[in-house]
Short mmCIF file of N, CA, C and O in Angstrom, two decimals:
data_model
loop_
_atom_site.label_atom_id
_atom_site.label_comp_id
_atom_site.label_asym_id
_atom_site.label_seq_id
_atom_site.Cartn_x
_atom_site.Cartn_y
_atom_site.Cartn_z
N MET A 1 28.37 14.16 -5.36
CA MET A 1 27.89 14.31 -4.01
C MET A 1 26.38 14.52 -4.05
O MET A 1 25.88 15.33 -4.82
N ALA A 2 25.69 13.81 -3.23
CA ALA A 2 24.23 13.89 -3.19
C ALA A 2 23.78 15.18 -2.51
O ALA A 2 24.42 15.65 -1.57
N ALA A 3 22.69 15.71 -2.99
CA ALA A 3 22.12 16.92 -2.37
C ALA A 3 21.53 16.54 -1.02
O ALA A 3 21.01 15.44 -0.84
N PRO A 4 21.60 17.44 -0.06
CA PRO A 4 21.02 17.14 1.26
C PRO A 4 19.51 17.01 1.14
O PRO A 4 18.86 17.70 0.35
N ALA A 5 18.97 16.08 1.91
CA ALA A 5 17.52 15.87 1.91
C ALA A 5 16.82 17.05 2.56
O ALA A 5 17.28 17.59 3.56
N ARG A 6 15.73 17.45 1.97
CA ARG A 6 14.93 18.53 2.56
C ARG A 6 13.89 17.92 3.47
O ARG A 6 13.34 16.88 3.18
N ARG A 7 13.59 18.58 4.55
CA ARG A 7 12.68 18.05 5.56
C ARG A 7 11.24 18.49 5.29
O ARG A 7 10.70 19.29 6.03
N GLY A 8 10.63 17.96 4.24
CA GLY A 8 9.23 18.21 4.03
C GLY A 8 8.89 19.55 3.41
O GLY A 8 7.75 19.79 3.09
N ARG A 9 9.84 20.43 3.27
CA ARG A 9 9.66 21.73 2.62
C ARG A 9 8.41 22.44 3.10
O ARG A 9 7.63 22.94 2.32
N GLY A 10 8.18 22.48 4.40
CA GLY A 10 7.04 23.19 4.96
C GLY A 10 5.78 22.35 5.05
O GLY A 10 4.78 22.82 5.57
N LEU A 11 5.80 21.14 4.53
CA LEU A 11 4.64 20.27 4.61
C LEU A 11 4.52 19.69 6.02
O LEU A 11 5.51 19.31 6.62
N ARG A 12 3.29 19.61 6.50
CA ARG A 12 3.05 19.01 7.80
C ARG A 12 1.76 18.19 7.75
O ARG A 12 0.82 18.47 8.48
N PRO A 13 1.72 17.18 6.88
CA PRO A 13 0.51 16.38 6.81
C PRO A 13 0.31 15.59 8.10
O PRO A 13 1.28 15.20 8.75
N LYS A 14 -0.93 15.39 8.45
CA LYS A 14 -1.23 14.57 9.64
C LYS A 14 -0.95 13.11 9.36
O LYS A 14 -0.48 12.38 10.23
N VAL A 15 -1.26 12.66 8.13
CA VAL A 15 -1.09 11.26 7.76
C VAL A 15 -0.58 11.16 6.33
O VAL A 15 -1.00 11.93 5.46
N ALA A 16 0.30 10.20 6.10
CA ALA A 16 0.74 9.84 4.75
C ALA A 16 0.31 8.39 4.51
O ALA A 16 0.49 7.54 5.38
N ILE A 17 -0.28 8.15 3.36
CA ILE A 17 -0.69 6.79 3.00
C ILE A 17 0.34 6.23 2.03
O ILE A 17 0.64 6.87 1.01
N VAL A 18 0.85 5.05 2.34
CA VAL A 18 1.89 4.43 1.51
C VAL A 18 1.36 3.10 0.97
O VAL A 18 0.99 2.22 1.74
N LEU A 19 1.33 3.00 -0.35
CA LEU A 19 0.94 1.77 -1.05
C LEU A 19 1.99 1.55 -2.13
O LEU A 19 1.92 2.15 -3.21
N ILE A 20 2.97 0.73 -1.83
CA ILE A 20 4.07 0.49 -2.76
C ILE A 20 4.51 -0.96 -2.69
O ILE A 20 4.17 -1.68 -1.75
N GLY A 21 5.27 -1.38 -3.69
CA GLY A 21 5.91 -2.68 -3.64
C GLY A 21 5.48 -3.67 -4.70
O GLY A 21 6.25 -4.55 -5.06
N THR A 22 4.26 -3.56 -5.22
CA THR A 22 3.79 -4.59 -6.14
C THR A 22 4.58 -4.62 -7.44
O THR A 22 4.80 -5.69 -8.01
N ASN A 23 5.03 -3.48 -7.92
CA ASN A 23 5.84 -3.49 -9.14
C ASN A 23 7.21 -4.10 -8.90
O ASN A 23 7.81 -4.65 -9.82
N ASP A 24 7.70 -4.01 -7.67
CA ASP A 24 8.98 -4.65 -7.34
C ASP A 24 8.88 -6.16 -7.49
O ASP A 24 9.80 -6.80 -7.98
N THR A 25 7.76 -6.73 -7.05
CA THR A 25 7.62 -8.19 -7.09
C THR A 25 7.01 -8.67 -8.40
O THR A 25 6.90 -9.87 -8.61
N ALA A 26 6.62 -7.74 -9.26
CA ALA A 26 6.06 -8.12 -10.57
C ALA A 26 7.15 -7.96 -11.62
O ALA A 26 7.98 -8.84 -11.80
N GLY A 27 7.18 -6.82 -12.27
CA GLY A 27 8.09 -6.59 -13.39
C GLY A 27 9.56 -6.52 -13.00
O GLY A 27 10.42 -6.93 -13.75
N ALA A 28 9.85 -5.98 -11.82
CA ALA A 28 11.25 -5.81 -11.42
C ALA A 28 11.87 -7.10 -10.92
O ALA A 28 13.09 -7.22 -10.85
N GLY A 29 11.04 -8.08 -10.55
CA GLY A 29 11.55 -9.38 -10.13
C GLY A 29 12.35 -9.36 -8.84
O GLY A 29 13.20 -10.22 -8.62
N ARG A 30 12.08 -8.42 -7.96
CA ARG A 30 12.82 -8.36 -6.69
C ARG A 30 12.29 -9.40 -5.72
O ARG A 30 11.12 -9.79 -5.77
N THR A 31 13.15 -9.81 -4.83
CA THR A 31 12.77 -10.78 -3.81
C THR A 31 11.94 -10.11 -2.72
O THR A 31 11.87 -8.88 -2.65
N ALA A 32 11.36 -10.93 -1.85
CA ALA A 32 10.62 -10.38 -0.71
C ALA A 32 11.54 -9.51 0.13
O ALA A 32 11.17 -8.40 0.52
N ALA A 33 12.75 -9.99 0.42
CA ALA A 33 13.68 -9.22 1.25
C ALA A 33 14.05 -7.89 0.61
O ALA A 33 14.14 -6.86 1.30
N GLN A 34 14.27 -7.87 -0.70
CA GLN A 34 14.59 -6.62 -1.39
C GLN A 34 13.41 -5.65 -1.35
O GLN A 34 13.59 -4.46 -1.12
N THR A 35 12.22 -6.19 -1.55
CA THR A 35 11.02 -5.35 -1.52
C THR A 35 10.79 -4.80 -0.12
O THR A 35 10.46 -3.62 0.06
N GLN A 36 10.97 -5.63 0.89
CA GLN A 36 10.83 -5.19 2.28
C GLN A 36 11.81 -4.08 2.59
O GLN A 36 11.45 -3.06 3.20
N ALA A 37 13.05 -4.24 2.16
CA ALA A 37 14.06 -3.21 2.41
C ALA A 37 13.69 -1.90 1.73
O ALA A 37 13.88 -0.82 2.31
N GLY A 38 13.15 -1.98 0.53
CA GLY A 38 12.72 -0.77 -0.17
C GLY A 38 11.58 -0.06 0.54
O GLY A 38 11.58 1.16 0.68
N ILE A 39 10.60 -0.83 1.00
CA ILE A 39 9.47 -0.25 1.72
C ILE A 39 9.96 0.36 3.04
O ILE A 39 9.57 1.48 3.39
N ASP A 40 10.81 -0.36 3.75
CA ASP A 40 11.37 0.18 4.99
C ASP A 40 12.10 1.49 4.74
O ASP A 40 11.99 2.43 5.54
N ALA A 41 12.84 1.58 3.64
CA ALA A 41 13.58 2.80 3.33
C ALA A 41 12.62 3.97 3.09
O ALA A 41 12.88 5.09 3.56
N VAL A 42 11.52 3.72 2.40
CA VAL A 42 10.54 4.77 2.15
C VAL A 42 9.90 5.21 3.46
O VAL A 42 9.77 6.41 3.74
N VAL A 43 9.51 4.27 4.30
CA VAL A 43 8.89 4.60 5.59
C VAL A 43 9.87 5.37 6.46
O VAL A 43 9.52 6.39 7.07
N ASP A 44 11.12 4.92 6.51
CA ASP A 44 12.14 5.62 7.30
C ASP A 44 12.36 7.04 6.80
O ASP A 44 12.52 7.98 7.58
N ASP A 45 12.36 7.21 5.48
CA ASP A 45 12.56 8.54 4.90
C ASP A 45 11.37 9.45 5.25
O ASP A 45 11.57 10.62 5.59
N LEU A 46 10.16 8.92 5.17
CA LEU A 46 8.99 9.72 5.57
C LEU A 46 9.07 10.12 7.04
O LEU A 46 8.77 11.26 7.39
N LYS A 47 9.46 9.18 7.88
CA LYS A 47 9.59 9.48 9.32
C LYS A 47 10.60 10.60 9.55
O LYS A 47 10.38 11.47 10.39
N ARG A 48 11.69 10.55 8.80
CA ARG A 48 12.74 11.56 8.97
C ARG A 48 12.30 12.92 8.42
O ARG A 48 12.48 13.94 9.06
N ARG A 49 11.70 12.92 7.25
CA ARG A 49 11.31 14.18 6.61
C ARG A 49 10.07 14.81 7.23
O ARG A 49 9.90 16.03 7.18
N LEU A 50 9.18 13.97 7.75
CA LEU A 50 7.91 14.44 8.29
C LEU A 50 7.75 13.90 9.72
O LEU A 50 6.96 12.98 9.96
N PRO A 51 8.50 14.44 10.65
CA PRO A 51 8.58 13.84 11.99
C PRO A 51 7.28 13.83 12.79
O PRO A 51 7.18 13.09 13.76
N THR A 52 6.28 14.61 12.40
CA THR A 52 5.02 14.60 13.14
C THR A 52 3.91 13.85 12.40
O THR A 52 2.79 13.76 12.89
N THR A 53 4.23 13.32 11.24
CA THR A 53 3.24 12.65 10.40
C THR A 53 3.11 11.18 10.77
O THR A 53 4.10 10.48 10.93
N LYS A 54 1.86 10.72 10.87
CA LYS A 54 1.60 9.29 11.04
C LYS A 54 1.54 8.67 9.65
O LYS A 54 1.24 9.34 8.66
N ILE A 55 1.82 7.37 9.59
CA ILE A 55 1.89 6.69 8.31
C ILE A 55 0.90 5.52 8.30
O ILE A 55 0.93 4.68 9.19
N LEU A 56 0.06 5.50 7.28
CA LEU A 56 -0.82 4.36 7.04
C LEU A 56 -0.17 3.56 5.93
O LEU A 56 -0.13 4.00 4.77
N LEU A 57 0.41 2.42 6.29
CA LEU A 57 1.13 1.56 5.36
C LEU A 57 0.20 0.42 4.95
O LEU A 57 -0.23 -0.35 5.79
N LEU A 58 -0.09 0.35 3.65
CA LEU A 58 -0.96 -0.69 3.14
C LEU A 58 -0.15 -1.85 2.60
O LEU A 58 0.90 -1.65 1.99
N GLY A 59 -0.65 -3.05 2.82
CA GLY A 59 -0.01 -4.24 2.29
C GLY A 59 -0.10 -4.30 0.78
O GLY A 59 -0.94 -3.63 0.16
N LEU A 60 0.75 -5.11 0.18
CA LEU A 60 0.69 -5.32 -1.26
C LEU A 60 -0.66 -5.95 -1.58
O LEU A 60 -1.11 -6.87 -0.89
N LEU A 61 -1.31 -5.44 -2.60
CA LEU A 61 -2.63 -5.92 -2.98
C LEU A 61 -2.50 -7.23 -3.76
O LEU A 61 -1.49 -7.48 -4.42
N PRO A 62 -3.52 -8.06 -3.71
CA PRO A 62 -3.46 -9.32 -4.47
C PRO A 62 -3.50 -9.05 -5.97
O PRO A 62 -3.99 -8.02 -6.43
N SER A 63 -2.97 -10.00 -6.72
CA SER A 63 -2.96 -9.90 -8.18
C SER A 63 -3.10 -11.31 -8.74
O SER A 63 -3.13 -12.28 -7.98
N ALA A 64 -3.15 -11.39 -10.06
CA ALA A 64 -3.20 -12.70 -10.72
C ALA A 64 -2.02 -12.84 -11.67
O ALA A 64 -2.12 -13.47 -12.71
N ILE A 65 -0.89 -12.24 -11.32
CA ILE A 65 0.28 -12.27 -12.20
C ILE A 65 0.86 -13.69 -12.26
O ILE A 65 0.87 -14.31 -13.30
N THR A 66 1.36 -14.16 -11.13
CA THR A 66 1.87 -15.54 -11.03
C THR A 66 1.71 -16.02 -9.60
O THR A 66 1.61 -15.20 -8.67
N ALA A 67 1.76 -17.31 -9.43
CA ALA A 67 1.72 -17.87 -8.07
C ALA A 67 2.97 -17.47 -7.29
O ALA A 67 2.89 -17.21 -6.09
N ALA A 68 4.10 -17.37 -7.97
CA ALA A 68 5.35 -16.96 -7.30
C ALA A 68 5.24 -15.53 -6.80
O ALA A 68 5.66 -15.22 -5.67
N LYS A 69 4.67 -14.62 -7.61
CA LYS A 69 4.49 -13.24 -7.16
C LYS A 69 3.55 -13.21 -5.96
O LYS A 69 3.82 -12.50 -4.99
N SER A 70 2.47 -13.95 -6.01
CA SER A 70 1.53 -13.97 -4.89
C SER A 70 2.20 -14.47 -3.61
O SER A 70 1.96 -13.92 -2.53
N ALA A 71 3.07 -15.46 -3.72
CA ALA A 71 3.79 -15.98 -2.56
C ALA A 71 4.76 -14.93 -2.02
O ALA A 71 4.88 -14.74 -0.80
N THR A 72 5.46 -14.24 -2.92
CA THR A 72 6.38 -13.18 -2.50
C THR A 72 5.61 -12.06 -1.82
O THR A 72 6.03 -11.56 -0.77
N ASP A 73 4.48 -11.67 -2.40
CA ASP A 73 3.66 -10.61 -1.82
C ASP A 73 3.17 -11.00 -0.42
O ASP A 73 3.17 -10.18 0.50
N ALA A 74 2.77 -12.25 -0.25
CA ALA A 74 2.32 -12.73 1.06
C ALA A 74 3.46 -12.65 2.08
O ALA A 74 3.25 -12.28 3.24
N ALA A 75 4.67 -12.99 1.64
CA ALA A 75 5.83 -12.91 2.54
C ALA A 75 6.12 -11.46 2.92
O ALA A 75 6.42 -11.15 4.09
N VAL A 76 6.02 -10.55 1.96
CA VAL A 76 6.23 -9.13 2.24
C VAL A 76 5.18 -8.65 3.24
O VAL A 76 5.50 -7.99 4.23
N ASN A 77 3.92 -8.98 3.01
CA ASN A 77 2.85 -8.53 3.90
C ASN A 77 3.02 -9.10 5.31
O ASN A 77 2.78 -8.38 6.29
N ALA A 78 3.42 -10.35 5.43
CA ALA A 78 3.65 -10.94 6.76
C ALA A 78 4.76 -10.19 7.48
O ALA A 78 4.66 -9.89 8.68
N TYR A 79 5.83 -9.88 6.75
CA TYR A 79 6.93 -9.11 7.33
C TYR A 79 6.45 -7.74 7.79
O TYR A 79 6.76 -7.31 8.91
N LEU A 80 5.73 -7.02 6.93
CA LEU A 80 5.27 -5.67 7.28
C LEU A 80 4.37 -5.70 8.51
O LEU A 80 4.50 -4.84 9.39
N ALA A 81 3.46 -6.66 8.58
CA ALA A 81 2.56 -6.77 9.72
C ALA A 81 3.35 -6.96 11.01
O ALA A 81 3.06 -6.32 12.03
N ASP A 82 4.37 -7.80 10.96
CA ASP A 82 5.18 -8.06 12.15
C ASP A 82 6.10 -6.89 12.46
O ASP A 82 6.19 -6.44 13.60
N HIS A 83 6.77 -6.38 11.45
CA HIS A 83 7.78 -5.34 11.64
C HIS A 83 7.18 -4.04 12.18
O HIS A 83 7.82 -3.35 12.98
N TYR A 84 5.97 -3.70 11.74
CA TYR A 84 5.38 -2.42 12.14
C TYR A 84 4.30 -2.56 13.22
O TYR A 84 3.66 -1.57 13.58
N ALA A 85 4.14 -3.75 13.77
CA ALA A 85 3.09 -3.99 14.77
C ALA A 85 3.21 -3.08 15.99
O ALA A 85 2.20 -2.62 16.53
N ALA A 86 4.42 -2.80 16.43
CA ALA A 86 4.61 -2.00 17.65
C ALA A 86 5.08 -0.58 17.36
O ALA A 86 5.44 0.14 18.27
N ASP A 87 5.07 -0.18 16.09
CA ASP A 87 5.54 1.15 15.73
C ASP A 87 4.42 2.16 15.95
O ASP A 87 3.38 2.09 15.28
N PRO A 88 4.60 3.11 16.86
CA PRO A 88 3.51 4.04 17.16
C PRO A 88 3.18 5.03 16.03
O PRO A 88 2.10 5.60 16.02
N ARG A 89 4.08 5.18 15.08
CA ARG A 89 3.82 6.12 13.97
C ARG A 89 3.29 5.45 12.73
O ARG A 89 2.86 6.12 11.79
N VAL A 90 3.33 4.12 12.69
CA VAL A 90 2.93 3.40 11.48
C VAL A 90 1.77 2.47 11.80
O VAL A 90 1.85 1.64 12.70
N ALA A 91 0.70 2.62 11.05
CA ALA A 91 -0.43 1.70 11.13
C ALA A 91 -0.40 0.86 9.86
O ALA A 91 -0.56 1.38 8.76
N TYR A 92 -0.16 -0.44 10.00
CA TYR A 92 -0.13 -1.33 8.85
C TYR A 92 -1.51 -1.96 8.68
O TYR A 92 -2.10 -2.43 9.65
N ARG A 93 -2.00 -1.98 7.44
CA ARG A 93 -3.28 -2.62 7.15
C ARG A 93 -3.16 -3.41 5.85
O ARG A 93 -2.71 -2.90 4.84
N ASP A 94 -3.60 -4.64 5.90
CA ASP A 94 -3.69 -5.48 4.71
C ASP A 94 -5.17 -5.51 4.32
O ASP A 94 -5.97 -6.12 5.01
N ILE A 95 -5.50 -4.82 3.24
CA ILE A 95 -6.90 -4.73 2.81
C ILE A 95 -7.16 -5.63 1.60
O ILE A 95 -8.20 -5.52 0.96
N GLY A 96 -6.25 -6.51 1.30
CA GLY A 96 -6.37 -7.35 0.11
C GLY A 96 -7.62 -8.20 0.04
O GLY A 96 -8.09 -8.54 -1.05
N ALA A 97 -8.19 -8.52 1.18
CA ALA A 97 -9.38 -9.38 1.20
C ALA A 97 -10.56 -8.75 0.46
O ALA A 97 -11.44 -9.47 -0.02
N ILE A 98 -10.58 -7.42 0.33
CA ILE A 98 -11.71 -6.78 -0.36
C ILE A 98 -11.74 -7.14 -1.85
O ILE A 98 -12.76 -6.97 -2.50
N PHE A 99 -10.63 -7.65 -2.38
CA PHE A 99 -10.56 -8.02 -3.79
C PHE A 99 -10.84 -9.51 -4.02
O PHE A 99 -10.69 -10.00 -5.13
N ARG A 100 -11.24 -10.20 -2.97
CA ARG A 100 -11.49 -11.63 -3.09
C ARG A 100 -12.98 -11.93 -2.97
O ARG A 100 -13.70 -11.28 -2.22
N ARG A 101 -13.40 -12.93 -3.70
CA ARG A 101 -14.77 -13.42 -3.61
C ARG A 101 -14.90 -14.26 -2.33
O ARG A 101 -13.88 -14.63 -1.73
N PRO A 102 -16.11 -14.59 -1.93
CA PRO A 102 -16.30 -15.42 -0.73
C PRO A 102 -15.53 -16.75 -0.77
O PRO A 102 -15.10 -17.25 0.26
N ASP A 103 -15.30 -17.28 -1.97
CA ASP A 103 -14.56 -18.55 -2.06
C ASP A 103 -13.05 -18.36 -2.04
O ASP A 103 -12.28 -19.30 -2.16
N GLY A 104 -12.58 -17.09 -1.91
CA GLY A 104 -11.15 -16.81 -1.80
C GLY A 104 -10.47 -16.48 -3.11
O GLY A 104 -9.31 -16.07 -3.13
N THR A 105 -11.18 -16.65 -4.24
CA THR A 105 -10.57 -16.33 -5.53
C THR A 105 -10.58 -14.82 -5.77
O THR A 105 -11.42 -14.10 -5.22
N LEU A 106 -9.66 -14.38 -6.60
CA LEU A 106 -9.54 -12.97 -6.91
C LEU A 106 -10.71 -12.53 -7.81
O LEU A 106 -11.02 -13.19 -8.80
N ASP A 107 -11.34 -11.42 -7.45
CA ASP A 107 -12.41 -10.86 -8.28
C ASP A 107 -11.76 -9.99 -9.35
O ASP A 107 -11.48 -8.81 -9.13
N GLU A 108 -11.50 -10.57 -10.50
CA GLU A 108 -10.76 -9.90 -11.57
C GLU A 108 -11.53 -8.74 -12.17
O GLU A 108 -10.95 -7.92 -12.88
N THR A 109 -12.83 -8.62 -11.88
CA THR A 109 -13.62 -7.51 -12.42
C THR A 109 -13.27 -6.19 -11.74
O THR A 109 -13.71 -5.14 -12.19
N LEU A 110 -12.49 -6.23 -10.67
CA LEU A 110 -12.13 -5.02 -9.93
C LEU A 110 -10.80 -4.42 -10.40
O LEU A 110 -10.25 -3.54 -9.74
N PHE A 111 -10.27 -4.90 -11.52
CA PHE A 111 -8.96 -4.48 -12.02
C PHE A 111 -9.06 -3.99 -13.46
O PHE A 111 -9.81 -4.54 -14.27
N TYR A 112 -8.27 -2.96 -13.78
CA TYR A 112 -8.22 -2.41 -15.14
C TYR A 112 -7.57 -3.35 -16.14
O TYR A 112 -7.99 -3.47 -17.27
N ASP A 113 -6.48 -3.96 -15.74
CA ASP A 113 -5.57 -4.63 -16.65
C ASP A 113 -6.23 -5.57 -17.66
O ASP A 113 -5.90 -5.50 -18.85
N PRO A 114 -7.16 -6.43 -17.25
CA PRO A 114 -7.76 -7.34 -18.24
C PRO A 114 -8.59 -6.62 -19.31
O PRO A 114 -8.85 -7.18 -20.37
N ARG A 115 -8.99 -5.38 -19.06
CA ARG A 115 -9.84 -4.65 -20.00
C ARG A 115 -9.04 -3.74 -20.94
O ARG A 115 -9.60 -3.12 -21.82
N LEU A 116 -7.75 -3.62 -20.74
CA LEU A 116 -6.92 -2.76 -21.58
C LEU A 116 -6.72 -3.39 -22.96
O LEU A 116 -6.77 -4.62 -23.10
N PRO A 117 -6.45 -2.56 -24.00
CA PRO A 117 -6.26 -3.11 -25.34
C PRO A 117 -5.16 -4.18 -25.40
O PRO A 117 -5.34 -5.20 -26.03
N GLN A 118 -4.04 -3.92 -24.77
CA GLN A 118 -2.99 -4.94 -24.65
C GLN A 118 -3.05 -5.46 -23.23
O GLN A 118 -2.21 -5.15 -22.40
N HIS A 119 -4.10 -6.24 -22.98
CA HIS A 119 -4.45 -6.61 -21.62
C HIS A 119 -3.40 -7.48 -20.94
O HIS A 119 -2.68 -8.23 -21.57
N GLY A 120 -3.37 -7.30 -19.65
CA GLY A 120 -2.51 -8.11 -18.81
C GLY A 120 -3.35 -8.75 -17.73
O GLY A 120 -4.58 -8.61 -17.71
N LYS A 121 -2.70 -9.43 -16.85
CA LYS A 121 -3.40 -10.05 -15.73
C LYS A 121 -3.72 -9.00 -14.67
O LYS A 121 -3.04 -7.98 -14.59
N PRO A 122 -4.74 -9.23 -13.84
CA PRO A 122 -5.14 -8.25 -12.83
C PRO A 122 -3.99 -7.85 -11.89
O PRO A 122 -3.38 -8.69 -11.26
N LEU A 123 -3.73 -6.54 -11.84
CA LEU A 123 -2.72 -5.98 -10.96
C LEU A 123 -3.15 -4.63 -10.39
O LEU A 123 -2.94 -4.36 -9.21
N HIS A 124 -3.76 -3.78 -11.21
CA HIS A 124 -4.11 -2.42 -10.79
C HIS A 124 -5.62 -2.28 -10.62
O HIS A 124 -6.37 -2.46 -11.59
N PRO A 125 -6.10 -1.95 -9.42
CA PRO A 125 -7.54 -1.80 -9.19
C PRO A 125 -8.15 -0.70 -10.05
O PRO A 125 -7.53 0.34 -10.30
N ASP A 126 -9.36 -0.95 -10.52
CA ASP A 126 -10.09 0.07 -11.28
C ASP A 126 -10.76 1.03 -10.31
O ASP A 126 -10.53 0.96 -9.09
N THR A 127 -11.58 1.94 -10.84
CA THR A 127 -12.19 2.95 -9.97
C THR A 127 -13.10 2.33 -8.91
O THR A 127 -13.14 2.82 -7.78
N HIS A 128 -13.78 1.25 -9.25
CA HIS A 128 -14.62 0.58 -8.25
C HIS A 128 -13.74 -0.04 -7.16
O HIS A 128 -14.02 0.09 -5.97
N GLY A 129 -12.66 -0.70 -7.57
CA GLY A 129 -11.72 -1.27 -6.60
C GLY A 129 -11.08 -0.19 -5.74
O GLY A 129 -10.88 -0.37 -4.54
N GLN A 130 -10.77 0.95 -6.34
CA GLN A 130 -10.18 2.05 -5.58
C GLN A 130 -11.18 2.63 -4.58
O GLN A 130 -10.80 2.98 -3.46
N ARG A 131 -12.44 2.69 -4.96
CA ARG A 131 -13.47 3.15 -4.02
C ARG A 131 -13.57 2.18 -2.84
O ARG A 131 -13.67 2.60 -1.69
N MET A 132 -13.52 0.89 -3.14
CA MET A 132 -13.55 -0.11 -2.08
C MET A 132 -12.34 0.04 -1.15
O MET A 132 -12.46 -0.11 0.06
N MET A 133 -11.19 0.35 -1.73
CA MET A 133 -9.99 0.58 -0.93
C MET A 133 -10.19 1.77 0.01
O MET A 133 -9.85 1.70 1.19
N ALA A 134 -10.74 2.87 -0.54
CA ALA A 134 -10.98 4.07 0.26
C ALA A 134 -11.92 3.74 1.43
O ALA A 134 -11.68 4.17 2.56
N GLU A 135 -12.95 2.98 1.15
CA GLU A 135 -13.89 2.61 2.21
C GLU A 135 -13.23 1.71 3.25
O GLU A 135 -13.50 1.82 4.44
N ALA A 136 -12.34 0.83 2.79
CA ALA A 136 -11.66 -0.08 3.72
C ALA A 136 -10.68 0.64 4.65
O ALA A 136 -10.52 0.25 5.80
N ILE A 137 -10.04 1.69 4.15
CA ILE A 137 -9.05 2.38 4.99
C ILE A 137 -9.66 3.52 5.79
O ILE A 137 -9.02 4.03 6.71
N GLU A 138 -10.88 3.92 5.47
CA GLU A 138 -11.48 5.09 6.11
C GLU A 138 -11.49 5.01 7.64
O GLU A 138 -11.10 5.97 8.30
N PRO A 139 -11.89 3.90 8.26
CA PRO A 139 -11.88 3.87 9.74
C PRO A 139 -10.47 4.06 10.33
O PRO A 139 -10.31 4.80 11.31
N THR A 140 -9.47 3.43 9.74
CA THR A 140 -8.10 3.59 10.23
C THR A 140 -7.61 5.01 10.00
O THR A 140 -7.00 5.61 10.89
N LEU A 141 -7.90 5.55 8.84
CA LEU A 141 -7.49 6.92 8.54
C LEU A 141 -8.15 7.90 9.50
O LEU A 141 -7.49 8.79 10.04
N ALA A 142 -9.45 7.73 9.75
CA ALA A 142 -10.15 8.61 10.70
C ALA A 142 -9.51 8.51 12.08
O ALA A 142 -9.31 9.53 12.75
N ASN A 143 -9.18 7.31 12.50
CA ASN A 143 -8.54 7.13 13.80
C ASN A 143 -7.19 7.83 13.87
O ASN A 143 -6.88 8.51 14.86
N LEU A 144 -6.38 7.70 12.82
CA LEU A 144 -5.09 8.37 12.79
C LEU A 144 -5.23 9.89 12.80
O LEU A 144 -4.37 10.59 13.32
N LEU A 145 -6.30 10.38 12.21
CA LEU A 145 -6.56 11.82 12.19
C LEU A 145 -7.24 12.32 13.46
O LEU A 145 -7.44 13.52 13.63
N GLY A 146 -7.61 11.39 14.33
CA GLY A 146 -8.31 11.78 15.55
C GLY A 146 -9.76 12.16 15.31
O GLY A 146 -10.32 12.95 16.05
N GLU A 147 -10.33 11.62 14.25
CA GLU A 147 -11.71 11.93 13.89
C GLU A 147 -12.57 10.68 14.03
O GLU A 147 -12.08 9.57 14.18
N ARG A 148 -13.87 10.89 13.95
CA ARG A 148 -14.80 9.77 14.00
C ARG A 148 -15.03 9.26 12.58
O ARG A 148 -15.24 10.04 11.66
N ALA A 149 -15.00 7.94 12.42
CA ALA A 149 -15.27 7.35 11.12
C ALA A 149 -16.73 7.57 10.74
O ALA A 149 -17.59 7.60 11.60
N ARG A 150 -16.97 7.72 9.44
CA ARG A 150 -18.34 7.91 8.96
C ARG A 150 -19.10 6.62 8.93
O ARG A 150 -18.66 5.57 8.80
#
C-alpha cells in the first residue's frame, strides 16, 4: 500500500520552476505522448501538493542527440504550449531559442557534454547557458511573483 502523499510539508513557495522531460526522450526512449503524460503528472502533483503555488513550466531544451529526439521534443513542446495556454496556475515558456545561433543551428559551446572526458552530444547547458536561461525566465518569474523585472 502506498503512503499517503504529503501536502507540501509546510512549504508555500510562490512559484515552482519545472524543467523536465529531456532524459525521457533521450536515454529512456519514451514517446512524445509518454513524456507529455509524465510532465502532466508532475504538474498535477505540484498543483495538488502546493495549491497556492504558481508553476513556471519550461519547454524541453534543444539538443544535438538525434533528429528523432529533436522531433519528439518539438512535439512535446507544442503539446505543452497548447495544453497549458489557458491554465491560470501554469505559465509555459519555451526558451530554447537562446541556444540557437542566428542561422538556427545549435550553439554547442553552451553545453557541457562535448567537453567531458567521455564526451557526448550537447544536452546539458553549461554555466553560461544556465545564466542565459535565468535571464530568459526572469521577466516571467518576476511577473508570477508580482514583482517588476530587472
